[in-house]
mmCIF file of C-alpha atoms in Angstrom:
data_model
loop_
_atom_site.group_PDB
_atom_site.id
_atom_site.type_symbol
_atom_site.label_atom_id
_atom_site.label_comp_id
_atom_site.label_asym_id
_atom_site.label_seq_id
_atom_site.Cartn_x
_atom_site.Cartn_y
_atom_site.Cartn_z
ATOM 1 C CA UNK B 280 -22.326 -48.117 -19.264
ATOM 2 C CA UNK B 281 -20.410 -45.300 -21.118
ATOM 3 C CA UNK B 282 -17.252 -46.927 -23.180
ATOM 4 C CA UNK B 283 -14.863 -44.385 -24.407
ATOM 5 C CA UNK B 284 -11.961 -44.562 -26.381
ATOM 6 C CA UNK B 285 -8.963 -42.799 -26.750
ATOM 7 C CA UNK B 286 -8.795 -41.054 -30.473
ATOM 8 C CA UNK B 287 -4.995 -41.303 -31.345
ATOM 9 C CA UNK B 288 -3.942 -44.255 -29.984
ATOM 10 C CA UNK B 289 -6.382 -46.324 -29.633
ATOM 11 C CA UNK B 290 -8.989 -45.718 -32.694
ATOM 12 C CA UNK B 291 -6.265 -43.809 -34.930
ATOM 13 C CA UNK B 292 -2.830 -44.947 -36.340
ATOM 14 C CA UNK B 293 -2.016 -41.359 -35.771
ATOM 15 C CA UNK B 294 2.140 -41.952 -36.870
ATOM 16 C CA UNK B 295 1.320 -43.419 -40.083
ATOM 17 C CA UNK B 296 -1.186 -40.655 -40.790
ATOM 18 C CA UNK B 297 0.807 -37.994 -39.258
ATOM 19 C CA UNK B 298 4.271 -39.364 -41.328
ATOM 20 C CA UNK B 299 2.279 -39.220 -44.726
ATOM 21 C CA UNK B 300 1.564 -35.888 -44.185
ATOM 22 C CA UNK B 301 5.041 -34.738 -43.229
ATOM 23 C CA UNK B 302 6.403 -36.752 -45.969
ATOM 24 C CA UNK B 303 4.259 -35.058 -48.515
ATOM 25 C CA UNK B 304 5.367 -31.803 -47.129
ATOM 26 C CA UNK B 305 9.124 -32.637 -47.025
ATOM 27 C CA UNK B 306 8.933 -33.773 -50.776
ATOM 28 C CA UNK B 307 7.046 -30.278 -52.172
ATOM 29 C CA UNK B 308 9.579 -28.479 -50.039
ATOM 30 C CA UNK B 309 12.650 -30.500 -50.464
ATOM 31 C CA UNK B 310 13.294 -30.844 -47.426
ATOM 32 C CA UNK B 311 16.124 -34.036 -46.450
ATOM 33 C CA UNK B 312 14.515 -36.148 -43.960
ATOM 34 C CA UNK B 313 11.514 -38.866 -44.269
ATOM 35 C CA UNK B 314 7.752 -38.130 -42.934
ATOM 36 C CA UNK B 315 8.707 -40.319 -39.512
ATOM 37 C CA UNK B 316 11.697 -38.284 -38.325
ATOM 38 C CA UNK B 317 9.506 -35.120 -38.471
ATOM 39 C CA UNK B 318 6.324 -36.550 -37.355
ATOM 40 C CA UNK B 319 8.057 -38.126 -34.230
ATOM 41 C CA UNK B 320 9.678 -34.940 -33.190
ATOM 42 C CA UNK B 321 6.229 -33.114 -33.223
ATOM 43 C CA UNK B 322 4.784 -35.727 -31.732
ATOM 44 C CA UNK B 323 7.545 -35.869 -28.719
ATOM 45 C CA UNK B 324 7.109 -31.892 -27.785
ATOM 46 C CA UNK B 325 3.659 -32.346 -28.403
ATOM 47 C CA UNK B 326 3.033 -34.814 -25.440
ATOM 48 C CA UNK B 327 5.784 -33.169 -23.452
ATOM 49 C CA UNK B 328 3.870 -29.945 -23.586
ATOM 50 C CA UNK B 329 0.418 -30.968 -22.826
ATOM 51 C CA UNK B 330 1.887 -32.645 -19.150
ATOM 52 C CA UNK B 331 1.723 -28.741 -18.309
ATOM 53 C CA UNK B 332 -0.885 -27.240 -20.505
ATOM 54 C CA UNK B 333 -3.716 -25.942 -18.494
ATOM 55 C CA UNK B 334 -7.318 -24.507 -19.660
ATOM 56 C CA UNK B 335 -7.605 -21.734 -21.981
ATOM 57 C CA UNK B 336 -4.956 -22.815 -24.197
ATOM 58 C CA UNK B 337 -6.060 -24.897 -26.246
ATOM 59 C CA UNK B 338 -5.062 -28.020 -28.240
ATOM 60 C CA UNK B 339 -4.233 -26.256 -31.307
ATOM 61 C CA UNK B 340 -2.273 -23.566 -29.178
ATOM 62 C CA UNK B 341 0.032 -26.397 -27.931
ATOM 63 C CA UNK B 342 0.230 -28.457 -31.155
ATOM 64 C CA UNK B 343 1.549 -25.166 -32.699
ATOM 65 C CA UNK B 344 4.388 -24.522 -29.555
ATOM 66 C CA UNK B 345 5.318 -28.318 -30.550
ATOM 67 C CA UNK B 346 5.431 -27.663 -34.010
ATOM 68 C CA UNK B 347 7.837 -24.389 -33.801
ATOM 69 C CA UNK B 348 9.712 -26.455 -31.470
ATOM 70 C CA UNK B 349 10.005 -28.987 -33.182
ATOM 71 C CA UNK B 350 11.195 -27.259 -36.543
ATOM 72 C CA UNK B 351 13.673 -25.465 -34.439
ATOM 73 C CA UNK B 352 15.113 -27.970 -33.863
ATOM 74 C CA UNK B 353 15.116 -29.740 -37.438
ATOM 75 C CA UNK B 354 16.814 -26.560 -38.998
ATOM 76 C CA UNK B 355 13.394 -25.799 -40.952
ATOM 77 C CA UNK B 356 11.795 -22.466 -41.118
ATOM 78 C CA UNK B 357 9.780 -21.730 -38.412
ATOM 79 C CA UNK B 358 7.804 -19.147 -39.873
ATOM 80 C CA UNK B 359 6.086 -21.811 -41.874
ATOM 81 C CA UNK B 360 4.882 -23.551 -38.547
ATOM 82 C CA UNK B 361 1.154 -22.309 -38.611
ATOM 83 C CA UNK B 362 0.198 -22.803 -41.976
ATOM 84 C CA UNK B 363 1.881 -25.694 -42.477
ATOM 85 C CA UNK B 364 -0.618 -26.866 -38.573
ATOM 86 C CA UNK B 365 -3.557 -25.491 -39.965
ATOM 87 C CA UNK B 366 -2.854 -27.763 -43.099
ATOM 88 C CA UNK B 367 -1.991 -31.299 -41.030
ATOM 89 C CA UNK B 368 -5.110 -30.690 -39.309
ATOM 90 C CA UNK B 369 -6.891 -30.982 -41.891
ATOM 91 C CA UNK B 370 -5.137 -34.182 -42.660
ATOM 92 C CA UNK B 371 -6.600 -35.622 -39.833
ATOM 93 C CA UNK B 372 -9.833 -36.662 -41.796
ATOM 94 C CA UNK B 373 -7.859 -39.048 -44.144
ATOM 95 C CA UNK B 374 -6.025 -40.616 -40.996
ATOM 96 C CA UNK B 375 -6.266 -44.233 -40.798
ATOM 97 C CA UNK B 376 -7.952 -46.136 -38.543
ATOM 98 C CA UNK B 377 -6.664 -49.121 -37.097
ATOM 99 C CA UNK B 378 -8.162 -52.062 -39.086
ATOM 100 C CA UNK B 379 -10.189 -53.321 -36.321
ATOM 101 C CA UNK B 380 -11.572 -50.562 -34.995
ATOM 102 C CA UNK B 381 -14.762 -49.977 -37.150
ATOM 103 C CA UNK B 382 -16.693 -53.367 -36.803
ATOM 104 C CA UNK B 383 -15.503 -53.491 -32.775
ATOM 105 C CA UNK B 384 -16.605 -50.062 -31.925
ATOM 106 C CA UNK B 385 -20.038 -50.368 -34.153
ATOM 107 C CA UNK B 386 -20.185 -54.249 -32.169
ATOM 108 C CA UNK B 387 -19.703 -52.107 -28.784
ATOM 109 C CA UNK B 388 -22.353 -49.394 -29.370
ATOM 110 C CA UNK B 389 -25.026 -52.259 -29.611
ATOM 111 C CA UNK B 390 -24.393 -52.714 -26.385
ATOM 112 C CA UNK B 391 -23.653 -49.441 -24.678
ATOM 113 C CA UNK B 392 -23.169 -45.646 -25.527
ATOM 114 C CA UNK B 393 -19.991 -45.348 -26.659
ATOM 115 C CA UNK B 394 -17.974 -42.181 -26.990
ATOM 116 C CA UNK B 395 -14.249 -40.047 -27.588
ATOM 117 C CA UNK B 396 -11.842 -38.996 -24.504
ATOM 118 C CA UNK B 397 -9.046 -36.826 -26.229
ATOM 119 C CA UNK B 398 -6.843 -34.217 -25.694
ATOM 120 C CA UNK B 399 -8.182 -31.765 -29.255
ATOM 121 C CA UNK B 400 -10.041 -29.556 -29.682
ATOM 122 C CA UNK B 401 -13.803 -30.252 -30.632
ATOM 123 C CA UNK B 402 -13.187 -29.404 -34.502
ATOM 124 C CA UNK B 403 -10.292 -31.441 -34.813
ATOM 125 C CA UNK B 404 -12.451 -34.413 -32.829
ATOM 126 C CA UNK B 405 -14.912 -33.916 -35.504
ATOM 127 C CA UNK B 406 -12.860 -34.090 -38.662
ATOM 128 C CA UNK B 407 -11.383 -37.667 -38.038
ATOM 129 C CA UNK B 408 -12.959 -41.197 -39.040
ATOM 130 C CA UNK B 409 -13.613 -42.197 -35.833
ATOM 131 C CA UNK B 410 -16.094 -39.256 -34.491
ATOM 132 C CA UNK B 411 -18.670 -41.241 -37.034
ATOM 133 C CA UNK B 412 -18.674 -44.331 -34.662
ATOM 134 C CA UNK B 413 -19.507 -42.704 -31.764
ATOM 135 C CA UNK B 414 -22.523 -40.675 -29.682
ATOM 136 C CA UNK B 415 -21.527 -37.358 -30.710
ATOM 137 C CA UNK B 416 -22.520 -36.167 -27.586
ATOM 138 C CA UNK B 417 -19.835 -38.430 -25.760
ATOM 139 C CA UNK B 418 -17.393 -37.014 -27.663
ATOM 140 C CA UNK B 419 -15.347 -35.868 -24.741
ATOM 141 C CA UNK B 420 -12.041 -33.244 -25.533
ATOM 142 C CA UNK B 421 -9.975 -31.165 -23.250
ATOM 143 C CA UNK B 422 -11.662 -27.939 -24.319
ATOM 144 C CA UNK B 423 -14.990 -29.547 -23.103
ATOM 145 C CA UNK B 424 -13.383 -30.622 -20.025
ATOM 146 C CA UNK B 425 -10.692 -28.179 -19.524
ATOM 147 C CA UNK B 426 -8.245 -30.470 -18.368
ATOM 148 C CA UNK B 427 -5.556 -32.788 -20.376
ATOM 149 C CA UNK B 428 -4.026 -35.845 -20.277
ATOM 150 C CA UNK B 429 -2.201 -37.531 -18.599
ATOM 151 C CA UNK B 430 -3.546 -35.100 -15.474
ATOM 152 C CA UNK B 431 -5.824 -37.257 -13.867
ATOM 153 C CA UNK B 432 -8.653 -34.115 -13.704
ATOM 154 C CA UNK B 433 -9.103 -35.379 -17.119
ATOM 155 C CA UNK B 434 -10.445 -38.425 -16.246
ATOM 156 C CA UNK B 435 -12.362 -37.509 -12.961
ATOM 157 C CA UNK B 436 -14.196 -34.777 -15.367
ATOM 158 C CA UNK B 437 -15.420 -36.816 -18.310
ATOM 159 C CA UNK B 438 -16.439 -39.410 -15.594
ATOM 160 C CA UNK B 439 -18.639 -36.513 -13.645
ATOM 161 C CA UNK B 440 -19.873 -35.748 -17.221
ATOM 162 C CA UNK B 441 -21.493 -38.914 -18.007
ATOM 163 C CA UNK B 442 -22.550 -39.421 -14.096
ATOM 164 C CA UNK B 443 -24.382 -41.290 -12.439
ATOM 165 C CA UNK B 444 -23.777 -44.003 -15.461
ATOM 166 C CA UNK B 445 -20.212 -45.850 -14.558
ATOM 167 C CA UNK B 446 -17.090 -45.034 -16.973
ATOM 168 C CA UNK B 447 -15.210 -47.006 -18.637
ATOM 169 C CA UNK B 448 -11.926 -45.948 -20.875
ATOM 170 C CA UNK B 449 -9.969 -47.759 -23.362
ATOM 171 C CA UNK B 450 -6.517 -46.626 -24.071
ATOM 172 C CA UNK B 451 -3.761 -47.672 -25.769
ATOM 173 C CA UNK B 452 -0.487 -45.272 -24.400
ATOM 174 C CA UNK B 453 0.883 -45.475 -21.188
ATOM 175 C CA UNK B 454 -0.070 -42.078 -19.717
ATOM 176 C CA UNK B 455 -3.273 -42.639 -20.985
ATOM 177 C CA UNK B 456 -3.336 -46.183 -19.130
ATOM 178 C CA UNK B 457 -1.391 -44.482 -16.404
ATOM 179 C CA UNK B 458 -3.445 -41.602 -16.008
ATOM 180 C CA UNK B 459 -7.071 -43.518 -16.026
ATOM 181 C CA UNK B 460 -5.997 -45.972 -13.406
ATOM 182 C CA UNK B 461 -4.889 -42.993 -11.167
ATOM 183 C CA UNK B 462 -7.815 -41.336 -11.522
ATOM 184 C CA UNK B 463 -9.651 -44.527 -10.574
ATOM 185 C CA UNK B 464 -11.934 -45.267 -13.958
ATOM 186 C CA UNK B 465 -12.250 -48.441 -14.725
ATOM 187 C CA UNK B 466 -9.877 -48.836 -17.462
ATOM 188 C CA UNK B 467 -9.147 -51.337 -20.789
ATOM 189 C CA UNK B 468 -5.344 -51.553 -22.440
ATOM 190 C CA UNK B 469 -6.001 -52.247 -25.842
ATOM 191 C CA UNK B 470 -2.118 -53.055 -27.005
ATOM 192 C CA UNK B 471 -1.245 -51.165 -29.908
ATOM 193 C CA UNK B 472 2.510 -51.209 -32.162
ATOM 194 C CA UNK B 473 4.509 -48.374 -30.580
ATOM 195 C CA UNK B 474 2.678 -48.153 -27.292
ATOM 196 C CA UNK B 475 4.205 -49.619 -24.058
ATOM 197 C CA UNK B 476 3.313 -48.794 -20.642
ATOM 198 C CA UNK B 477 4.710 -46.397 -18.543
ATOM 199 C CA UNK B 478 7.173 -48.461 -16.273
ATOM 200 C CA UNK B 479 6.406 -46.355 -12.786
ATOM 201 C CA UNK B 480 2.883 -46.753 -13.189
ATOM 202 C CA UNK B 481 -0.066 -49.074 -12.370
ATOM 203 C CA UNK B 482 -0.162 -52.067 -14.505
ATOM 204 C CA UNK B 483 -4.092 -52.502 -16.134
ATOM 205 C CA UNK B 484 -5.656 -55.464 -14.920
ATOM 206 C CA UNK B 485 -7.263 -55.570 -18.321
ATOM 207 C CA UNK B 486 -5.678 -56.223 -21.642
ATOM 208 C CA UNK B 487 -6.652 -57.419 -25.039
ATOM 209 C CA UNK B 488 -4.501 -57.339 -28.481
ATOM 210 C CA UNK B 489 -8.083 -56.782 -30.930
ATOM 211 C CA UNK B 490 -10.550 -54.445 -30.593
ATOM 212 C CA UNK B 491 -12.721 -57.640 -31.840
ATOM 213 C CA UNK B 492 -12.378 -59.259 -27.954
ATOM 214 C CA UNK B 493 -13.769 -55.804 -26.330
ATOM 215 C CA UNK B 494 -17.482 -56.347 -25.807
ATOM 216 C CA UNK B 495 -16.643 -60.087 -24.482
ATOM 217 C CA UNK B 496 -14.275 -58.109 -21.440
ATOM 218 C CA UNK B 497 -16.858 -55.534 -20.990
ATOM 219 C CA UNK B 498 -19.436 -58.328 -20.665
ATOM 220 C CA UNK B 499 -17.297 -59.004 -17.604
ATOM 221 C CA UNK B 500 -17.516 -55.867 -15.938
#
């Protein structure tokens, strides 16, 4: 069995990372408004854009559009949108992980391979905590698969790219839980703060609160 995980939902605690970073940037440039507010606005275009991003662009493409949008719309200069990127990106490597995600996924990987479906880019897969814990092979990104979530193609792909072994996906957002299910993988909700499910789509038949009860449901399988 091939487990993989989303990166920043379910393995990352990608707002508290991503609000550090904006609120060390809004304090060097003065700018009036905490690391949350700007983080969340990125974040919002961000997801809103990749429902119609489509192979070539790529992750860091979109995550820019987001970004330009986003300052548009916080009156700060836009011009400073792709530096200021190219520098959260590199934040990613000091993003947190979610505390019980290293002794869960190292507890899973005893048991099966285990392994990343994201929406970024390889490099930016390979600069955060969690690309240690997993087969870096299975590391499984929208460039590889040129697809993105919550399009179901996504899902159908990584699952014909670890074929004929079966698929299964834990997630922690709705269109990641929403998109899975659709696509027919077998797929885990592992509840995180922040994420609820998307109200029009399929409910997951499996759901755990800790990372620690994971192997025990896939057991099940």
């Amino acid at each position: 069995m091939i487990v993989t995980f989303d990166l920043f939902s379910a393995l990352t605690d990608s707002r508290r990372g991503g609000s550090a970073f904006f609120a060390d940037l809004a304090a060097r440039h003065g700018w009036e408004l905490t690391g949350e507010q700007a983080y969340d606005r990125w974040d919002r275009h961000n997801k809103a854009l990749q429902r119609t991003a489509r192979a070539p662009e790529t992750f860091h493409e979109v995550s820019l559009r987001a970004l330009t949008a986003a300052y548009a719309e916080l009156g700060l200069p836009v011009d400073r949108a792709g530096a200021d990127l190219a520098a959260l990106e590199d934040s990613v490597a000091d993003w947190p992980l979610w505390p019980d995600v290293a002794p869960a996924v190292r507890a899973v990987a005893e048991r099966h391979r285990v392994g990343l479906l994201s929406n970024v880019d390889d490099p930016l897969a390979r600069r955060t905590r969690a690309h240690a814990l997993v087969d870096p092979e299975l590391v499984l990104t929208s460039q590889r698969l040129g697809a993105y979530k919550p399009d179901p193609e996504i899902y159908r792909a990584a699952a014909r790219a670890v074929a004929p072994e079966p698929l299964v996906h834990v997630a922690a957002s709705g269109r990641d839980v929403r998109g899975a299910l659709e696509a027919g993988l077998a797929t885990v909700r592992l509840v995180r703060p922040g994420h609820v499910l998307d109200a029009a789509g399929p409910r997951p038949p499996l759901e755990i609160e800790d990372a620690a009860d994971l192997l025990a449901v896939l057991e099940e399988l």
